[in-house]
XYZ file of C-alpha atoms in Angstrom:
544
model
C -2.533 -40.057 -5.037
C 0.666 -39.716 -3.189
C 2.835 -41.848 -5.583
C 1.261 -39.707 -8.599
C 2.324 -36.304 -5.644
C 5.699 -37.943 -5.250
C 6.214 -39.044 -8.886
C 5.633 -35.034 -9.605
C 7.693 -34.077 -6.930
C 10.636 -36.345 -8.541
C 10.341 -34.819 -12.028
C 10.110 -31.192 -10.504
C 13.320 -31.761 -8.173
C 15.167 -33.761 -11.442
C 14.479 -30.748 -13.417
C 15.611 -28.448 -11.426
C 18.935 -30.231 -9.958
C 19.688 -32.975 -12.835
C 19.189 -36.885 -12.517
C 20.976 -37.321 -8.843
C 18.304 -35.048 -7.112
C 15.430 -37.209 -5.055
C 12.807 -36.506 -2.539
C 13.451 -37.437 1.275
C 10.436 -38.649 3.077
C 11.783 -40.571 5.614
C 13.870 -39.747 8.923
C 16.592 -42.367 8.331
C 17.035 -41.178 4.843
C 20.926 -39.266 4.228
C 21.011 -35.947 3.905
C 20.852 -35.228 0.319
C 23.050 -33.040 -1.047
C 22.748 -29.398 -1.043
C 20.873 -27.862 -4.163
C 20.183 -24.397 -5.817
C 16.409 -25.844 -5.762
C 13.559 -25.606 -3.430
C 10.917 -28.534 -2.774
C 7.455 -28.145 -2.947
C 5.677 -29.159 0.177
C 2.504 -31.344 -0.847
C 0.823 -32.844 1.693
C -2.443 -34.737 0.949
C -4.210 -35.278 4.640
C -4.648 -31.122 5.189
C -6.089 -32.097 8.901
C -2.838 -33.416 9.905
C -0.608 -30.605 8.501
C -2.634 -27.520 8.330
C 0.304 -25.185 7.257
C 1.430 -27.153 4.264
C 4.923 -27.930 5.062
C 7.846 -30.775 4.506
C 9.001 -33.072 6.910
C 12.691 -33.509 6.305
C 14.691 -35.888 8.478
C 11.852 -35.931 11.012
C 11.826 -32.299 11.241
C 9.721 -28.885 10.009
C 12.534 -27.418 7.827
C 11.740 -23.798 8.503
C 10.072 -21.819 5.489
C 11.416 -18.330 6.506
C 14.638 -18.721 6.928
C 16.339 -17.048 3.674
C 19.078 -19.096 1.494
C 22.768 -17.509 2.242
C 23.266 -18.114 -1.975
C 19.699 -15.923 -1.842
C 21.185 -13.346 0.715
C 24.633 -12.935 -0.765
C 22.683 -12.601 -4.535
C 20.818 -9.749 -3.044
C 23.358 -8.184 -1.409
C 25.277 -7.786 -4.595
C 22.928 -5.730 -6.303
C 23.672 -2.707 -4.770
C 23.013 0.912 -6.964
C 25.187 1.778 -9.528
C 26.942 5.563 -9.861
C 29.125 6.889 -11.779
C 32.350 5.666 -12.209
C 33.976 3.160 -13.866
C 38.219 3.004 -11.792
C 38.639 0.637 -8.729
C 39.276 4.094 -6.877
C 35.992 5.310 -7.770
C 33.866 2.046 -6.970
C 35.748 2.282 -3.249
C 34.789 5.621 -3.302
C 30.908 5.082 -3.804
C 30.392 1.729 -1.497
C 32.129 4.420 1.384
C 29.221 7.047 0.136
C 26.673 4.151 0.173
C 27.952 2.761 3.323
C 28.158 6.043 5.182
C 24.460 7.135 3.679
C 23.037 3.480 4.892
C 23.362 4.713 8.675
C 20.340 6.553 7.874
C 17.338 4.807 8.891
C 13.632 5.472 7.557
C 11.521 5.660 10.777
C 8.262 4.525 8.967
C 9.739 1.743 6.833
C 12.848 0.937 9.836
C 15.035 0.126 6.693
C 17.767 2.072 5.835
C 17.372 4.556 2.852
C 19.900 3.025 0.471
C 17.758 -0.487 0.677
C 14.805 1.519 0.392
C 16.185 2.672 -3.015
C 16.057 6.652 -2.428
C 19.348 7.376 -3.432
C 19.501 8.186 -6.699
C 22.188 9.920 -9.197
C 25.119 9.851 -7.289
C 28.411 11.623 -8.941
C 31.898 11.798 -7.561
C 34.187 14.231 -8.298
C 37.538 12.654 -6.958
C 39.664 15.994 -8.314
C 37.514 18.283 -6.208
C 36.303 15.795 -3.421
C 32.881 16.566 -4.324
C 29.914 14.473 -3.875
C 25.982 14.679 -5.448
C 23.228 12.647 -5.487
C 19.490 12.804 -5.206
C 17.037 11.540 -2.813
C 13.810 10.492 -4.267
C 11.791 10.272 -1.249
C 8.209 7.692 -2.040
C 5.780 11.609 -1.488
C 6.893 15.124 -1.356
C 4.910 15.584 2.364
C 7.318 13.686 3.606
C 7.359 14.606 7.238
C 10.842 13.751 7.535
C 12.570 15.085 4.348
C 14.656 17.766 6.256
C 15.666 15.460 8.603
C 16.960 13.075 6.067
C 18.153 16.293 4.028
C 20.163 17.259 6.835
C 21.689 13.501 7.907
C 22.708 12.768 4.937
C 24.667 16.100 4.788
C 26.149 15.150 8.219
C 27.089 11.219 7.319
C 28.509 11.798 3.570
C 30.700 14.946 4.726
C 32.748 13.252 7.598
C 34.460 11.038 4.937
C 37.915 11.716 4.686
C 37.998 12.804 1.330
C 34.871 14.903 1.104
C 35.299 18.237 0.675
C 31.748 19.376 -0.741
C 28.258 17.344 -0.566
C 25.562 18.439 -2.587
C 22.141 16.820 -1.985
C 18.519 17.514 -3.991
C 15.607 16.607 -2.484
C 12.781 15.203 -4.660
C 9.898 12.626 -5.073
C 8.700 9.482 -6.815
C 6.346 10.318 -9.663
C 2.418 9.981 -8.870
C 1.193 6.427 -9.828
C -1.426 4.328 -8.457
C -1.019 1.023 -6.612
C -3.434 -0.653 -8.484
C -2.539 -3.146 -11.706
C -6.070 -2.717 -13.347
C -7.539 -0.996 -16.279
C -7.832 2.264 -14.466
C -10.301 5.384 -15.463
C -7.718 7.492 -17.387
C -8.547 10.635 -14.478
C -7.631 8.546 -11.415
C -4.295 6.617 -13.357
C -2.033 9.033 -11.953
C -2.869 9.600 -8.277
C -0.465 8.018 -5.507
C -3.134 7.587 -2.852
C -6.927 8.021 -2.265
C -7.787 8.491 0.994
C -11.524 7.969 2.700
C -12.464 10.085 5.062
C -15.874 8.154 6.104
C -18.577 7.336 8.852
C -21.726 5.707 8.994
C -23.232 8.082 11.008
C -24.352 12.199 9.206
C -23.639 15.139 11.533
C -20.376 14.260 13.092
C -17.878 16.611 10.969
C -16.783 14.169 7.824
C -16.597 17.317 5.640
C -14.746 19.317 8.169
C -11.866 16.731 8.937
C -11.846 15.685 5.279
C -11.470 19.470 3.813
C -9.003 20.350 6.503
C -7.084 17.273 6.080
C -6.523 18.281 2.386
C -5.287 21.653 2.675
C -2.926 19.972 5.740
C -1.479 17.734 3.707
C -0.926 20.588 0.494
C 0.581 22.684 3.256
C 3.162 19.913 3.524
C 4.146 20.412 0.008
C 2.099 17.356 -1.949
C -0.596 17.924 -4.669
C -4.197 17.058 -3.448
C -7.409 16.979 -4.894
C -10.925 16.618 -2.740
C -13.900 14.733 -3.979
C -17.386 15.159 -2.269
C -19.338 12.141 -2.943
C -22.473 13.276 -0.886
C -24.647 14.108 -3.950
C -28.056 14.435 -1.657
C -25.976 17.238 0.719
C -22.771 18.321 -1.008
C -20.908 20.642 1.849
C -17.355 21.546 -0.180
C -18.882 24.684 -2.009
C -19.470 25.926 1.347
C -16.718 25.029 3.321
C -14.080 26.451 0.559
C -14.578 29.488 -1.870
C -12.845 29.387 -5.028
C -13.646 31.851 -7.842
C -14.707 29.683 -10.547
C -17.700 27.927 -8.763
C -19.049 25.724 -11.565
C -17.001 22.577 -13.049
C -16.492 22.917 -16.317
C -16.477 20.082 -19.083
C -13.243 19.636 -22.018
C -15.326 18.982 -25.158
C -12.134 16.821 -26.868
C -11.542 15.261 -24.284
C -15.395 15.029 -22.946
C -13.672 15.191 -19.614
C -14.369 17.220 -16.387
C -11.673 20.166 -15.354
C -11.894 20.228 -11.387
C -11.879 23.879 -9.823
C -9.383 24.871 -7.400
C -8.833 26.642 -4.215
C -5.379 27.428 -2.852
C -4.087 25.192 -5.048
C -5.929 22.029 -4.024
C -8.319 20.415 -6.957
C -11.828 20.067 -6.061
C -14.717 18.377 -7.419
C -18.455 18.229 -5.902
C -22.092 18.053 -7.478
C -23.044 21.481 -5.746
C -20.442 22.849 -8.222
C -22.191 21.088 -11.145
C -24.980 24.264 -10.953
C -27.566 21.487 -9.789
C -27.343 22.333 -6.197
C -28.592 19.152 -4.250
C -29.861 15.987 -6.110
C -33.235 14.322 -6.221
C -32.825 11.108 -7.704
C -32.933 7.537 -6.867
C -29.796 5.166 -5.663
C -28.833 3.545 -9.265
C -28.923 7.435 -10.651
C -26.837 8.649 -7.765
C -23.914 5.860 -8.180
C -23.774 6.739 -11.601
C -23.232 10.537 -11.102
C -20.781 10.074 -8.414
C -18.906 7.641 -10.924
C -18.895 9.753 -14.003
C -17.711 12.752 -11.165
C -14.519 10.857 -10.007
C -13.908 8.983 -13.039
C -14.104 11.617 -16.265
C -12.791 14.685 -14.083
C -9.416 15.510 -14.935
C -7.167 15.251 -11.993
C -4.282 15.162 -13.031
C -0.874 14.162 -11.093
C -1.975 14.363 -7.240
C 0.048 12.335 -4.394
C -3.131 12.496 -2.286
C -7.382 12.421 -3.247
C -9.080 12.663 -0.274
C -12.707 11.588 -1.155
C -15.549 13.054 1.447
C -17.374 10.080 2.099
C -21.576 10.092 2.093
C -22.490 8.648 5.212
C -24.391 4.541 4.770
C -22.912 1.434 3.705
C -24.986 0.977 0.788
C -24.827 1.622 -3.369
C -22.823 4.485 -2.790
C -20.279 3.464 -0.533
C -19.712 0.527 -2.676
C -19.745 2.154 -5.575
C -17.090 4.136 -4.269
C -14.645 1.739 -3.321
C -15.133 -0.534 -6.152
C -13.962 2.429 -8.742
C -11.492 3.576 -6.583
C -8.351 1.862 -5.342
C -8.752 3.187 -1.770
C -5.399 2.956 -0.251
C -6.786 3.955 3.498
C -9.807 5.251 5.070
C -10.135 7.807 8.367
C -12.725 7.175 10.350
C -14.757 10.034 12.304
C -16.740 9.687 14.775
C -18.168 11.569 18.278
C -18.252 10.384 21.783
C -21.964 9.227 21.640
C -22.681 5.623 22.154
C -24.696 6.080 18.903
C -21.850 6.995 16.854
C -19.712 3.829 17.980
C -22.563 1.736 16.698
C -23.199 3.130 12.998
C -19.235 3.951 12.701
C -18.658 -0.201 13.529
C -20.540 -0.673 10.426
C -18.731 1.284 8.446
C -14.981 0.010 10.088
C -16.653 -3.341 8.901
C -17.215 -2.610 5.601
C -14.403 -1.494 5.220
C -12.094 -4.852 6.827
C -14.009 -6.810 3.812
C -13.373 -4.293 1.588
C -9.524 -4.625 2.267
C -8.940 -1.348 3.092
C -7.335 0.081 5.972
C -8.586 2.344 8.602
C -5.465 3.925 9.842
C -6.503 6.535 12.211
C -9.953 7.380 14.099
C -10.827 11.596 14.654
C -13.106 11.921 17.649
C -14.858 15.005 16.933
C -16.207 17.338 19.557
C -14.711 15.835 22.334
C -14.405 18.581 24.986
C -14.561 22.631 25.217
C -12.608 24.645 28.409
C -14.219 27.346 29.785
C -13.741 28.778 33.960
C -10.413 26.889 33.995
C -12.073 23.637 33.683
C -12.336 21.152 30.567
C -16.063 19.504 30.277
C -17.358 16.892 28.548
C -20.603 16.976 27.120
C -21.364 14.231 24.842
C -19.267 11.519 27.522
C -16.184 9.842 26.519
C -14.854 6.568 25.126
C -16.247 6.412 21.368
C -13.584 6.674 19.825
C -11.046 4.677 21.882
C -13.417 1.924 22.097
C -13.942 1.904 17.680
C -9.791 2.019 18.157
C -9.551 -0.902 21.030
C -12.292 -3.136 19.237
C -10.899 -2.405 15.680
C -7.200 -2.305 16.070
C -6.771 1.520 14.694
C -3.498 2.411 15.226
C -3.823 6.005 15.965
C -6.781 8.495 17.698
C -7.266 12.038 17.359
C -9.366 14.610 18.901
C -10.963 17.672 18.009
C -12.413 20.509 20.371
C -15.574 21.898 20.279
C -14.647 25.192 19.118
C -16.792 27.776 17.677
C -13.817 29.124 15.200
C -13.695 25.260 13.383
C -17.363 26.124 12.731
C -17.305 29.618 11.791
C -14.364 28.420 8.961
C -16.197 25.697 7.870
C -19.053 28.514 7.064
C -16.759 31.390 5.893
C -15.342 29.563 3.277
C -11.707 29.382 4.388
C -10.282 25.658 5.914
C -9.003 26.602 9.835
C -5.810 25.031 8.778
C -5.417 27.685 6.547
C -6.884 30.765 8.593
C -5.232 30.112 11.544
C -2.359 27.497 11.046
C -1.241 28.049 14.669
C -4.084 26.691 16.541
C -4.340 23.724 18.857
C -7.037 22.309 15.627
C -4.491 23.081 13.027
C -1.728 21.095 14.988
C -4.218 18.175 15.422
C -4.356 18.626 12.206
C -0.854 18.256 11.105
C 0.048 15.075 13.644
C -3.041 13.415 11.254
C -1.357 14.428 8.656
C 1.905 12.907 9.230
C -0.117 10.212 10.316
C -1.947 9.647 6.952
C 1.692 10.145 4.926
C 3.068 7.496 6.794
C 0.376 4.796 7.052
C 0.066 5.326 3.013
C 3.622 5.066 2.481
C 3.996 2.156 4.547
C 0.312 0.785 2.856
C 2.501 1.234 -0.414
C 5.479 -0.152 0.637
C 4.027 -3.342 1.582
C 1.721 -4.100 -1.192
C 4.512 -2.929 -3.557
C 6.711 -5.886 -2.406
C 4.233 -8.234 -0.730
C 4.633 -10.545 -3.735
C 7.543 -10.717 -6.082
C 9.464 -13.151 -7.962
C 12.825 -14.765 -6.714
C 14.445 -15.480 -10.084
C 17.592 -17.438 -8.137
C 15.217 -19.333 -5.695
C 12.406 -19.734 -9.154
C 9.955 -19.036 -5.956
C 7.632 -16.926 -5.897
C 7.810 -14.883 -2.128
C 5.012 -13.745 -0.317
C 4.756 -11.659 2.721
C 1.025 -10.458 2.704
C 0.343 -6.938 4.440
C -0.194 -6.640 8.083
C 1.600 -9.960 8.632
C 5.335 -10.914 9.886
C 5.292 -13.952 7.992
C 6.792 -14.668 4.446
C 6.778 -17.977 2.581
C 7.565 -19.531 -0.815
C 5.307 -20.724 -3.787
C 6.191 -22.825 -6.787
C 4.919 -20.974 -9.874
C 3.437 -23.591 -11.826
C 1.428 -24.344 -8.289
C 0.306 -20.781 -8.409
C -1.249 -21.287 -12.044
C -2.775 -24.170 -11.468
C -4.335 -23.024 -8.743
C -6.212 -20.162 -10.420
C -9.909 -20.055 -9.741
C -10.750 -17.946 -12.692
C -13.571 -18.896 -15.654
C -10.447 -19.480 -17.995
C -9.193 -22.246 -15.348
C -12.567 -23.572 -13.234
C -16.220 -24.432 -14.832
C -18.172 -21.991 -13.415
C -21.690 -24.688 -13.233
C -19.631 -27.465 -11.826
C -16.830 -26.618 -10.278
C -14.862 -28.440 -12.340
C -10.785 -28.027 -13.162
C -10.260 -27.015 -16.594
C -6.931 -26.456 -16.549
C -4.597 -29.861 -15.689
C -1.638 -30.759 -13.675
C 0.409 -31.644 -16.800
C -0.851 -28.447 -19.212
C 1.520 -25.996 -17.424
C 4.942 -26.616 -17.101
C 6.814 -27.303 -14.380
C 9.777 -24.695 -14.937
C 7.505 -22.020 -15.765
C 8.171 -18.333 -14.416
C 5.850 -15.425 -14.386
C 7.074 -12.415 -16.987
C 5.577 -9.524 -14.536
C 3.718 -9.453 -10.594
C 1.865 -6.144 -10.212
C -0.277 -5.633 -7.113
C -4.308 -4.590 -7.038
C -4.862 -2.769 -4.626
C -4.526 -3.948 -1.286
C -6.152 -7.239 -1.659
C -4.154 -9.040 -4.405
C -1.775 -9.245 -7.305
C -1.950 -9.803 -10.791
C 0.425 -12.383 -12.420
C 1.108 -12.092 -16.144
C 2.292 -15.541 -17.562
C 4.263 -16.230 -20.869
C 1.051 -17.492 -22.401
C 0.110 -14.265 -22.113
C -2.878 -15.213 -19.090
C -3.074 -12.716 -16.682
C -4.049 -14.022 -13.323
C -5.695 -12.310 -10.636
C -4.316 -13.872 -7.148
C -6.307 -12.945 -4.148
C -3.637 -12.543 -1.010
C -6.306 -15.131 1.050
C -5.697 -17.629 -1.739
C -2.275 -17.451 -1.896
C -1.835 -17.962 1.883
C -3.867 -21.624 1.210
C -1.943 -23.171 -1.798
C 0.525 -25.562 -0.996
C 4.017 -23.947 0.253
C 7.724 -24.296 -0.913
C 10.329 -25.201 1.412
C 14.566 -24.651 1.343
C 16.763 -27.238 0.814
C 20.054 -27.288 3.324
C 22.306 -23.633 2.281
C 25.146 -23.991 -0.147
C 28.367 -24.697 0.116
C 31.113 -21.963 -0.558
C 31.857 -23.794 -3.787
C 28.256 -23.545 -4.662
C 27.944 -20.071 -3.751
């Protein structure tokens, strides 16, 4: 089995750096000679080398440490303006330079890597300078900031007389490869606002949340998905109160209420349901699915409380990019809302912030506590969720919830509506940062022919040989579903093979389309088991 590993290893490395190229397996062996190649790292006793790597010259040659040739490649490709003299492309690597000083907080890159400049024009004559910043959502809780710094940096150039900067955001899309419902194939991010447990103010933080996050300038739609007890046509009042149906299109057209898009079975004229499970996961889906939504940066979906039919329903339709958990300081609450933090961890889905509802009240000077403390910093302690809010007991957040009108919205200056607004900056960042990282945890190296990984959530990245990624595929096409048995062999895919496109699903894996035209589904858990690629010694200056 080795020779047959080795023999393999041979013809990859031949193929890849011509007839000279060979495998080194031993300590004593001389250094061989520095490649534009990597080597595939097979090892056949798994027990004695658990993370799959090479032994070269007695050593672990180190799988993250990036190629200078791969560095100095990437560097290169820096964004293009207009422009064509020497003069000019001087000009524009100052305005790129000087604009790379800027550092995104949430990302900790600076915004020229991160690809938000956009359209940049200089006008030598007049010393005046545009460009665009395409920021990844228009809630952006730092747009004025980066508005105002990249005034600042760009306009202490020598030669700049005038900067003109327009602020503006990446188009809604989902992060999701698969065939998806034509009403959800333009939404940025759904959000669940969830807990196991009924009673403990899911409706309130999810409706308030909403009308937050439009108050920060995005488009957002709400769905209730609590057919037995719908609460949105209470807590909001809009003036067309039944959903009404596009008979081309057969599609639903969502109401709206100060601007945000909403969608519930109470306004389907039906009131509450009485129905079994199989009915109700059917409603819900032809709800989310047919309605009409539109472009929205943000769905927050009002989750029913259980982690049964519905629940799963849910999340199996939906590409959930995060989930909020609420929850209240009884003992009783921590218990049902761990199921739900649970089913969510298998689910792939992020919780990235816990609301601990009716915490406290003040009254005589004093603050009491009458339901105890500790739920929700223990769900955040035993679950690793990064950030905890908490809302007052306050009769106000109660009376809006009845009268119709979101407290964010009635009185944006209260100590609920500022909770309000540090959860949502909270949720704009996680979901950019969810979307960042599943946009680029797996992409293809075309100077390495690698495949790189760097799975969300984790600080380490690693190489894969392509051909070992399609071999590896566990699908029906590739495996005998009775017995287990390897359709696909070692020698039907070849070895210099390169996938034509890498599009993430969700935040759990990536499809791989493949010149044969197979598209493979690649689970991140499987790719963090295949057998890893390794870099040969850096090049030479002549190489590079």
């Amino acid at each position: 089995m080795m020779s047959q590993t080795v023999h393999h290893l041979h013809s990859y490395l031949r193929s890849r750096a011509g007839a000279g190229a060979c495998l080194v397996l031993s300590p004593s062996s001389p250094r061989p000679p520095p490649r534009r190649l990597v080597c595939i790292a097979t090892v056949s006793d798994r027990s004695s080398n658990p993370n799959n790597v090479l032994m070269w010259r007695g050593r672990v040659v180190s799988h993250n440490r990036l190629s200078v040739a791969a560095a100095k490649a990437s560097s290169s490709s820096a964004p293009q303006a207009a422009g064509s003299s020497m003069g000019g492309e001087t000009l524009e690597k100052d305005v790129y330079k000087a604009l790379s000083q800027i550092i995104d907080p949430d990302f900790g890159t600076d915004i020229v890597s991160c690809g938000f400049v956009k359209d940049l024009v200089i006008d030598q004559a007049l010393g005046e300078v545009s460009f665009r910043l395409e920021l990844t959502t228009p809630a952006c809780p730092v747009k004025d900031m980066f508005e105002k710094q990249a005034n600042e940096v760009v306009a202490v150039l020598p030669w700049v007389k005038k900067v003109n900067v327009t602020m503006s955001a990446q188009p809604a899309k989902p992060i999701f490869a698969g065939q998806l419902p034509p009403g959800l194939s333009r939404i940025s991010s759904i959000v669940a606002v969830s807990s196991c447990k009924g009673g403990v103010g899911k409706s309130t933080v999810a409706v308030n949340l909403a009308y937050t996050l439009a108050g920060m300038g995005a488009r957002v739609g709400i769905f209730d998905a609590d057919v037995y007890g719908p609460s949105l046509p209470t807590m909001v009042n809009p003036e067309s109160r039944i959903l009404e149906m596009d008979p081309e299109k057969k599609s639903i057209i969502p109401t709206e209420y100060l601007g945000v898009k909403l969608v519930s079975f109470g306004f389907a004229g039906q009131g509450r349901a009485i129905m079994r499970g199989p009915m109700v996961s059917g409603v819900i889906n032809q709800l989310l699915t047919t309605t009409e939504w539109g472009e929205l940066d943000y769905l927050v979906i009002d989750m029913p409380p259980g982690t049964g039919d519905i629940q799963l329903t849910l999340c199996q339709i939906a590409p959930l990019t995060a989930a909020v958990i609420v929850t209240t300081p009884q003992k009783l609450a921590f218990i049902d809302v761990a199921k739900g933090v649970r089913m969510f961890s298998k689910l792939k889905v992020p919780c990235v912030a816990v609301v601990e509802n009716m915490c406290h009240f003040d009254a005589d000077g004093k603050r009491y506590y009458p339901f105890g403390k500790g739920s929700g910093s223990q769900v955040v302690q035993q679950f690793g969720i990064p950030h905890l809010f908490d809302l007052p007991i306050r009769p106000t957040l109660s009376a809006s919830g009845d009268s119709g009108v979101p407290e964010v919205v009635s009185d944006p200056l209260s100590e609920v509506a500022r909770t309000f607004q540090d959860l949502g900056v909270c949720v704009v960042q996680q979901c950019a940062k969810i979307r960042q990282q599943v946009s680029t945890a797996v992409t293809y190296d075309k100077y390495l022919k690698a495949i790189r990984v760097k799975v969300p959530n984790s600080d380490e990245e690693f190489l894969l040989h392509p051909a070992t990624v399609r071999r590896n595929d566990r699908s029906a096409q590739s495996v005998d579903e009775w017995t287990g048995e390897q359709k696909i062999q070692f020698g039907d895919v070849a070895e210099d093979i390169e996938p034509e496109e890498i599009r993430p699903m969700g935040n759990y894996a990536v499809s791989i389309t493949w010149p044969d035209g197979f598209s493979q589904i690649a689970p991140y858990d499987q790719l963090e088991t295949i057998e890893r690629l390794v870099e040969v010694p850096p090049l030479s200056a002549v190489e590079v």
